[in-house]
PDB file of C-alpha atoms in Angstrom:
ATOM      1  CA  GLY A   1      -8.507   5.607  -2.942  1.00  0.00           C
ATOM      2  CA  ALA A   2      -7.377   7.744  -0.277  1.00  0.00           C
ATOM      3  CA  VAL A   3      -3.935   8.845  -1.015  1.00  0.00           C
ATOM      4  CA  VAL A   4      -0.954   9.642   1.448  1.00  0.00           C
ATOM      5  CA  SER A   5       2.028  11.447  -0.022  1.00  0.00           C
ATOM      6  CA  GLN A   6       5.159  12.296   1.953  1.00  0.00           C
ATOM      7  CA  HIS A   7       8.193  14.152   0.830  1.00  0.00           C
ATOM      8  CA  PRO A   8      11.150  14.132   0.511  1.00  0.00           C
ATOM      9  CA  SER A   9      11.423  10.264   0.128  1.00  0.00           C
ATOM     10  CA  ARG A  10      15.203  10.667   0.425  1.00  0.00           C
ATOM     11  CA  VAL A  11      17.695  13.300   2.380  1.00  0.00           C
ATOM     12  CA  ILE A  12      21.085  13.309   3.179  1.00  0.00           C
ATOM     13  CA  CYS A  13      21.960  16.151   5.718  1.00  0.00           C
ATOM     14  CA  LYS A  14      25.057  17.141   7.732  1.00  0.00           C
ATOM     15  CA  SER A  15      25.190  16.600  11.330  1.00  0.00           C
ATOM     16  CA  GLY A  16      23.839  19.550  13.349  1.00  0.00           C
ATOM     17  CA  THR A  17      21.415  20.663  10.407  1.00  0.00           C
ATOM     18  CA  SER A  18      17.520  20.156  10.800  1.00  0.00           C
ATOM     19  CA  VAL A  19      15.080  18.157   8.450  1.00  0.00           C
ATOM     20  CA  LYS A  20      11.654  18.664   7.846  1.00  0.00           C
ATOM     21  CA  ILE A  21       9.674  16.006   6.441  1.00  0.00           C
ATOM     22  CA  GLU A  22       6.090  16.592   5.016  1.00  0.00           C
ATOM     23  CA  CYS A  23       3.000  14.071   5.249  1.00  0.00           C
ATOM     24  CA  ARG A  24      -0.332  15.422   3.248  1.00  0.00           C
ATOM     25  CA  SER A  25      -3.335  13.517   2.535  1.00  0.00           C
ATOM     26  CA  LEU A  26      -4.298  14.127  -0.632  1.00  0.00           C
ATOM     27  CA  ASP A  27      -8.158  13.512  -1.492  1.00  0.00           C
ATOM     28  CA  PHE A  28      -9.295  13.456   2.472  1.00  0.00           C
ATOM     29  CA  GLN A  29      -9.332  15.561   5.405  1.00  0.00           C
ATOM     30  CA  ALA A  30      -7.158  13.852   8.353  1.00  0.00           C
ATOM     31  CA  THR A  31      -7.317  15.330  11.730  1.00  0.00           C
ATOM     32  CA  THR A  32      -4.949  12.760  12.906  1.00  0.00           C
ATOM     33  CA  MET A  33      -1.975  11.259  11.346  1.00  0.00           C
ATOM     34  CA  PHE A  34       0.842   9.169  12.721  1.00  0.00           C
ATOM     35  CA  TRP A  35       4.704   9.201  12.155  1.00  0.00           C
ATOM     36  CA  TYR A  36       6.453   5.904  12.794  1.00  0.00           C
ATOM     37  CA  ARG A  37      10.141   5.309  12.589  1.00  0.00           C
ATOM     38  CA  GLN A  38      11.563   2.268  10.927  1.00  0.00           C
ATOM     39  CA  PHE A  39      15.126   0.614  11.766  1.00  0.00           C
ATOM     40  CA  PRO A  40      16.335  -1.697   9.055  1.00  0.00           C
ATOM     41  CA  LYS A  41      14.807  -5.178   9.146  1.00  0.00           C
ATOM     42  CA  GLN A  42      12.620  -4.263  11.919  1.00  0.00           C
ATOM     43  CA  SER A  43       8.880  -3.312  12.492  1.00  0.00           C
ATOM     44  CA  LEU A  44       7.497   0.208  12.482  1.00  0.00           C
ATOM     45  CA  MET A  45       7.647   2.187  15.713  1.00  0.00           C
ATOM     46  CA  LEU A  46       5.002   4.590  16.302  1.00  0.00           C
ATOM     47  CA  MET A  47       6.997   7.875  17.295  1.00  0.00           C
ATOM     48  CA  ALA A  48       3.913  10.157  17.642  1.00  0.00           C
ATOM     49  CA  THR A  49       0.082  11.120  17.187  1.00  0.00           C
ATOM     50  CA  SER A  50      -0.073  14.140  15.137  1.00  0.00           C
ATOM     51  CA  ASN A  51      -3.631  15.958  16.018  1.00  0.00           C
ATOM     52  CA  GLU A  52      -4.318  18.945  13.878  1.00  0.00           C
ATOM     53  CA  GLY A  53      -4.641  22.190  15.604  1.00  0.00           C
ATOM     54  CA  SER A  54      -2.942  20.757  18.656  1.00  0.00           C
ATOM     55  CA  LYS A  55      -0.189  19.529  20.300  1.00  0.00           C
ATOM     56  CA  ALA A  56       1.246  16.206  19.436  1.00  0.00           C
ATOM     57  CA  THR A  57       1.123  13.123  21.866  1.00  0.00           C
ATOM     58  CA  TYR A  58       4.392  11.394  21.841  1.00  0.00           C
ATOM     59  CA  GLU A  59       5.287   7.801  22.540  1.00  0.00           C
ATOM     60  CA  GLN A  60       7.436   7.106  25.528  1.00  0.00           C
ATOM     61  CA  GLY A  61      10.935   7.475  24.832  1.00  0.00           C
ATOM     62  CA  VAL A  62      10.629  10.143  21.900  1.00  0.00           C
ATOM     63  CA  GLU A  63      12.198  13.216  22.434  1.00  0.00           C
ATOM     64  CA  LYS A  64       9.788  16.069  21.698  1.00  0.00           C
ATOM     65  CA  ASP A  65      12.407  18.293  21.450  1.00  0.00           C
ATOM     66  CA  LYS A  66      14.026  16.523  18.758  1.00  0.00           C
ATOM     67  CA  PHE A  67      11.388  15.435  16.642  1.00  0.00           C
ATOM     68  CA  LEU A  68       8.855  18.545  16.067  1.00  0.00           C
ATOM     69  CA  ILE A  69       5.508  18.042  15.063  1.00  0.00           C
ATOM     70  CA  ASN A  70       2.903  20.326  13.208  1.00  0.00           C
ATOM     71  CA  HIS A  71      -0.380  19.537  12.106  1.00  0.00           C
ATOM     72  CA  ALA A  72      -1.314  22.953  10.783  1.00  0.00           C
ATOM     73  CA  SER A  73      -3.938  21.862   8.114  1.00  0.00           C
ATOM     74  CA  LEU A  74      -6.577  18.988   7.955  1.00  0.00           C
ATOM     75  CA  THR A  75      -4.307  17.832   5.043  1.00  0.00           C
ATOM     76  CA  LEU A  76      -0.780  18.440   6.330  1.00  0.00           C
ATOM     77  CA  SER A  77       1.574  17.389   8.939  1.00  0.00           C
ATOM     78  CA  THR A  78       5.103  17.791   9.191  1.00  0.00           C
ATOM     79  CA  LEU A  79       7.925  16.081  11.017  1.00  0.00           C
ATOM     80  CA  THR A  80      11.240  18.257  12.001  1.00  0.00           C
ATOM     81  CA  VAL A  81      14.274  16.587  13.068  1.00  0.00           C
ATOM     82  CA  THR A  82      16.159  19.199  14.999  1.00  0.00           C
ATOM     83  CA  SER A  83      20.211  19.038  15.023  1.00  0.00           C
ATOM     84  CA  ALA A  84      19.866  15.769  13.191  1.00  0.00           C
ATOM     85  CA  HIS A  85      22.939  13.316  14.202  1.00  0.00           C
ATOM     86  CA  PRO A  86      23.712  10.077  12.578  1.00  0.00           C
ATOM     87  CA  GLU A  87      21.669   7.858  15.214  1.00  0.00           C
ATOM     88  CA  ASP A  88      18.440   9.549  13.775  1.00  0.00           C
ATOM     89  CA  SER A  89      19.397   8.072  10.537  1.00  0.00           C
ATOM     90  CA  SER A  90      16.321   6.193   9.699  1.00  0.00           C
ATOM     91  CA  PHE A  91      13.385   5.240   7.690  1.00  0.00           C
ATOM     92  CA  TYR A  92      10.445   7.706   8.874  1.00  0.00           C
ATOM     93  CA  ILE A  93       6.768   6.774   7.523  1.00  0.00           C
ATOM     94  CA  CYS A  94       3.579   8.522   8.023  1.00  0.00           C
ATOM     95  CA  SER A  95       0.232   7.355   8.091  1.00  0.00           C
ATOM     96  CA  ALA A  96      -3.324   8.997   7.943  1.00  0.00           C
ATOM     97  CA  GLY A  97      -6.609   7.227   7.772  1.00  0.00           C
ATOM     98  CA  LEU A  98     -10.321   7.969   7.374  1.00  0.00           C
ATOM     99  CA  GLU A  99     -12.252   8.493  10.923  1.00  0.00           C
ATOM    100  CA  GLY A 100     -15.173   8.057  12.246  1.00  0.00           C
ATOM    101  CA  GLY A 101     -15.389   5.428  14.841  1.00  0.00           C
ATOM    102  CA  HIS A 102     -14.341   2.527  12.444  1.00  0.00           C
ATOM    103  CA  THR A 103     -11.379   0.437  12.580  1.00  0.00           C
ATOM    104  CA  GLY A 104     -10.450   1.274   9.095  1.00  0.00           C
ATOM    105  CA  GLU A 105      -7.495   1.398   6.775  1.00  0.00           C
ATOM    106  CA  LEU A 106      -4.472   3.452   7.341  1.00  0.00           C
ATOM    107  CA  PHE A 107      -2.692   4.866   4.251  1.00  0.00           C
ATOM    108  CA  PHE A 108       0.703   5.359   4.649  1.00  0.00           C
ATOM    109  CA  GLY A 109       2.829   7.937   2.574  1.00  0.00           C
ATOM    110  CA  GLU A 110       5.842   6.425   0.626  1.00  0.00           C
ATOM    111  CA  GLY A 111       8.231   6.857   3.562  1.00  0.00           C
ATOM    112  CA  SER A 112      11.358   9.357   3.914  1.00  0.00           C
ATOM    113  CA  ARG A 113      15.101   7.765   4.358  1.00  0.00           C
ATOM    114  CA  LEU A 114      17.187  10.156   6.440  1.00  0.00           C
ATOM    115  CA  THR A 115      20.895   9.626   6.228  1.00  0.00           C
ATOM    116  CA  VAL A 116      23.030  11.984   8.744  1.00  0.00           C
ATOM    117  CA  LEU A 117      26.592  12.547   8.022  1.00  0.00           C
TER     118      LEU A 117
ATOM    119  CA  ALA B   1      -2.864  -2.886  25.241  1.00  0.00           C
ATOM    120  CA  GLN B   2      -2.421  -4.802  21.945  1.00  0.00           C
ATOM    121  CA  LYS B   3      -0.220  -7.140  20.819  1.00  0.00           C
ATOM    122  CA  ILE B   4       0.661  -8.850  17.567  1.00  0.00           C
ATOM    123  CA  THR B   5       2.814 -11.585  17.561  1.00  0.00           C
ATOM    124  CA  GLN B   6       4.454 -12.982  14.279  1.00  0.00           C
ATOM    125  CA  THR B   7       6.661 -16.243  14.944  1.00  0.00           C
ATOM    126  CA  GLN B   8       8.221 -16.630  11.292  1.00  0.00           C
ATOM    127  CA  PRO B   9      11.230 -14.456  11.037  1.00  0.00           C
ATOM    128  CA  GLY B  10      11.476 -15.808   7.094  1.00  0.00           C
ATOM    129  CA  MET B  11       9.490 -17.912   4.825  1.00  0.00           C
ATOM    130  CA  PHE B  12      10.624 -19.682   1.680  1.00  0.00           C
ATOM    131  CA  VAL B  13       8.430 -20.497  -0.972  1.00  0.00           C
ATOM    132  CA  GLN B  14       8.679 -21.731  -4.822  1.00  0.00           C
ATOM    133  CA  GLU B  15       6.880 -19.924  -7.330  1.00  0.00           C
ATOM    134  CA  LYS B  16       3.454 -21.024  -7.989  1.00  0.00           C
ATOM    135  CA  GLU B  17       3.112 -22.652  -4.659  1.00  0.00           C
ATOM    136  CA  ALA B  18       0.931 -21.314  -1.568  1.00  0.00           C
ATOM    137  CA  VAL B  19       2.077 -19.926   1.533  1.00  0.00           C
ATOM    138  CA  THR B  20       0.875 -19.121   4.984  1.00  0.00           C
ATOM    139  CA  LEU B  21       2.184 -16.355   7.009  1.00  0.00           C
ATOM    140  CA  ASP B  22       1.366 -16.840  10.858  1.00  0.00           C
ATOM    141  CA  CYS B  23      -0.041 -14.018  12.729  1.00  0.00           C
ATOM    142  CA  THR B  24      -1.606 -14.337  16.291  1.00  0.00           C
ATOM    143  CA  TYR B  25      -2.635 -11.393  18.425  1.00  0.00           C
ATOM    144  CA  ASP B  26      -4.052 -10.059  21.696  1.00  0.00           C
ATOM    145  CA  THR B  27      -6.487  -7.418  22.733  1.00  0.00           C
ATOM    146  CA  SER B  28      -9.217  -6.939  25.568  1.00  0.00           C
ATOM    147  CA  ASP B  29     -11.337  -4.603  22.965  1.00  0.00           C
ATOM    148  CA  GLN B  30     -14.249  -6.739  21.303  1.00  0.00           C
ATOM    149  CA  SER B  31     -14.242  -4.326  17.759  1.00  0.00           C
ATOM    150  CA  TYR B  32     -11.047  -4.318  16.118  1.00  0.00           C
ATOM    151  CA  GLY B  33      -9.614  -4.743  12.770  1.00  0.00           C
ATOM    152  CA  LEU B  34      -6.836  -6.847  11.213  1.00  0.00           C
ATOM    153  CA  PHE B  35      -4.623  -5.886   8.394  1.00  0.00           C
ATOM    154  CA  TRP B  36      -1.684  -7.269   6.586  1.00  0.00           C
ATOM    155  CA  TYR B  37       0.708  -4.986   4.953  1.00  0.00           C
ATOM    156  CA  LYS B  38       3.306  -5.718   2.517  1.00  0.00           C
ATOM    157  CA  GLN B  39       6.937  -3.989   2.288  1.00  0.00           C
ATOM    158  CA  PRO B  40       9.043  -4.257  -0.622  1.00  0.00           C
ATOM    159  CA  SER B  41      12.874  -3.292  -0.191  1.00  0.00           C
ATOM    160  CA  SER B  42      11.197   0.140  -1.799  1.00  0.00           C
ATOM    161  CA  GLY B  43       9.921   0.853   1.791  1.00  0.00           C
ATOM    162  CA  GLU B  44       6.563   1.659   0.892  1.00  0.00           C
ATOM    163  CA  MET B  45       3.532  -0.003   3.010  1.00  0.00           C
ATOM    164  CA  ILE B  46       0.932  -1.681   0.698  1.00  0.00           C
ATOM    165  CA  PHE B  47      -2.419  -2.613   1.801  1.00  0.00           C
ATOM    166  CA  LEU B  48      -3.113  -6.311   1.191  1.00  0.00           C
ATOM    167  CA  ILE B  49      -6.169  -7.183   3.244  1.00  0.00           C
ATOM    168  CA  TYR B  50      -8.472  -6.668   6.058  1.00  0.00           C
ATOM    169  CA  GLN B  51     -10.636  -8.388   8.730  1.00  0.00           C
ATOM    170  CA  GLY B  52     -13.372  -6.850  11.125  1.00  0.00           C
ATOM    171  CA  SER B  53     -13.638  -8.429  14.375  1.00  0.00           C
ATOM    172  CA  TYR B  54     -16.950  -9.024  13.735  1.00  0.00           C
ATOM    173  CA  ASP B  55     -16.931  -9.929  10.100  1.00  0.00           C
ATOM    174  CA  GLU B  56     -17.886 -13.652   9.686  1.00  0.00           C
ATOM    175  CA  GLN B  57     -16.269 -14.769   6.742  1.00  0.00           C
ATOM    176  CA  ASN B  58     -13.220 -14.794   5.921  1.00  0.00           C
ATOM    177  CA  ALA B  59     -11.425 -11.725   3.796  1.00  0.00           C
ATOM    178  CA  THR B  60     -10.273 -12.538   0.253  1.00  0.00           C
ATOM    179  CA  GLU B  61      -8.371 -10.162  -2.067  1.00  0.00           C
ATOM    180  CA  GLY B  62      -7.461 -11.748  -5.213  1.00  0.00           C
ATOM    181  CA  ARG B  63      -4.556 -14.401  -4.126  1.00  0.00           C
ATOM    182  CA  TYR B  64      -4.570 -12.981  -0.790  1.00  0.00           C
ATOM    183  CA  SER B  65      -6.995 -14.542   1.863  1.00  0.00           C
ATOM    184  CA  LEU B  66      -7.032 -14.491   5.773  1.00  0.00           C
ATOM    185  CA  ASN B  67      -7.745 -17.299   7.566  1.00  0.00           C
ATOM    186  CA  PHE B  68      -9.407 -15.621  10.625  1.00  0.00           C
ATOM    187  CA  GLN B  69      -9.883 -17.778  13.641  1.00  0.00           C
ATOM    188  CA  LYS B  70     -10.912 -15.723  16.341  1.00  0.00           C
ATOM    189  CA  ALA B  71     -11.258 -17.998  19.565  1.00  0.00           C
ATOM    190  CA  ARG B  72      -7.588 -19.048  18.600  1.00  0.00           C
ATOM    191  CA  LYS B  73      -6.624 -15.125  17.932  1.00  0.00           C
ATOM    192  CA  SER B  74      -5.198 -15.773  14.899  1.00  0.00           C
ATOM    193  CA  ALA B  75      -5.166 -13.822  11.401  1.00  0.00           C
ATOM    194  CA  ASN B  76      -3.143 -15.898   9.059  1.00  0.00           C
ATOM    195  CA  LEU B  77      -2.401 -14.560   5.549  1.00  0.00           C
ATOM    196  CA  VAL B  78      -2.512 -17.163   2.893  1.00  0.00           C
ATOM    197  CA  ILE B  79      -0.929 -16.320  -0.547  1.00  0.00           C
ATOM    198  CA  SER B  80      -1.867 -18.404  -3.264  1.00  0.00           C
ATOM    199  CA  ALA B  81       0.167 -19.225  -6.348  1.00  0.00           C
ATOM    200  CA  SER B  82       3.100 -17.299  -5.049  1.00  0.00           C
ATOM    201  CA  GLN B  83       4.933 -14.963  -7.890  1.00  0.00           C
ATOM    202  CA  LEU B  84       8.734 -13.638  -7.744  1.00  0.00           C
ATOM    203  CA  GLY B  85       7.088 -10.328  -7.016  1.00  0.00           C
ATOM    204  CA  ASP B  86       5.945 -11.384  -3.408  1.00  0.00           C
ATOM    205  CA  SER B  87       9.256 -11.202  -2.216  1.00  0.00           C
ATOM    206  CA  ALA B  88       9.088  -8.396   0.375  1.00  0.00           C
ATOM    207  CA  MET B  89       8.354  -8.049   4.184  1.00  0.00           C
ATOM    208  CA  TYR B  90       4.997  -8.816   5.343  1.00  0.00           C
ATOM    209  CA  PHE B  91       3.390  -7.229   8.473  1.00  0.00           C
ATOM    210  CA  CYS B  92       0.381  -8.226  10.386  1.00  0.00           C
ATOM    211  CA  ALA B  93      -1.414  -5.266  12.214  1.00  0.00           C
ATOM    212  CA  MET B  94      -4.407  -4.298  14.383  1.00  0.00           C
ATOM    213  CA  ARG B  95      -6.285  -1.233  15.025  1.00  0.00           C
ATOM    214  CA  VAL B  96      -8.986  -1.058  17.917  1.00  0.00           C
ATOM    215  CA  SER B  97     -10.379   2.515  16.935  1.00  0.00           C
ATOM    216  CA  GLY B  98     -10.795   4.800  14.080  1.00  0.00           C
ATOM    217  CA  TYR B  99      -8.814   7.175  15.999  1.00  0.00           C
ATOM    218  CA  SER B 100      -5.958   4.854  17.134  1.00  0.00           C
ATOM    219  CA  THR B 101      -2.862   3.720  15.055  1.00  0.00           C
ATOM    220  CA  LEU B 102      -2.228   0.392  13.899  1.00  0.00           C
ATOM    221  CA  THR B 103      -0.045  -2.010  16.138  1.00  0.00           C
ATOM    222  CA  PHE B 104       2.451  -3.757  13.960  1.00  0.00           C
ATOM    223  CA  GLY B 105       3.835  -7.590  14.177  1.00  0.00           C
ATOM    224  CA  LYS B 106       7.555  -7.880  13.862  1.00  0.00           C
ATOM    225  CA  GLY B 107       6.939  -8.562  10.530  1.00  0.00           C
ATOM    226  CA  THR B 108       7.836 -11.992   7.921  1.00  0.00           C
ATOM    227  CA  MET B 109      10.045 -11.870   5.465  1.00  0.00           C
ATOM    228  CA  LEU B 110       9.233 -13.905   2.148  1.00  0.00           C
ATOM    229  CA  LEU B 111      11.308 -15.229  -0.155  1.00  0.00           C
ATOM    230  CA  VAL B 112       9.811 -16.234  -3.327  1.00  0.00           C
ATOM    231  CA  SER B 113      12.265 -18.677  -5.426  1.00  0.00           C
ATOM    232  CA  PRO B 114      11.900 -19.561  -9.182  1.00  0.00           C
TER     233      PRO B 114
END
């Protein structure tokens, strides 16, 4: 079946540095990928919709300049947390699905746990 | 807008017993898909089962079945013969088009005891 891979699975960084998280669709092309953030014991919150070849669509309240999304190819989307601070520590998950107007399954990456010291 | 409601923050069940996790949804779309995902402590989202809005029969996947009651807008997950490895967070979700994301409920933590 379709697989989405996310890297790195865990990252620890110092406050003020930037961190890049990659999301790859391994055996299918994804014109659209989704980025979520999840706080402990809470549900997944959609941050943005990543569109190949165009600007990402951000959800209300998500800072575009803080969370940079690039979808340069049909198999890769990246999320860069710029000038990270401790409050950015969270679990970030990407997803992508087979498209075509059908309400099909979304496949999830393994998630990336970010800890900002 | 779509909304998923999971009213059970946590559920306990003994090993080998069946358990039902509740999910109700709200949407004005006629075509939609309903999903259940399992999230163990490792964080990965594991797809369990899917029900399309036009599917007349309830979906089943091994020990998982989805009790779909369209008129009541409910899509409860039934796990038969619970196993210790079933202990995890369970999310009900809905998708209304192939180009949209999933709308998630708040989740239900399931704990299976020996």
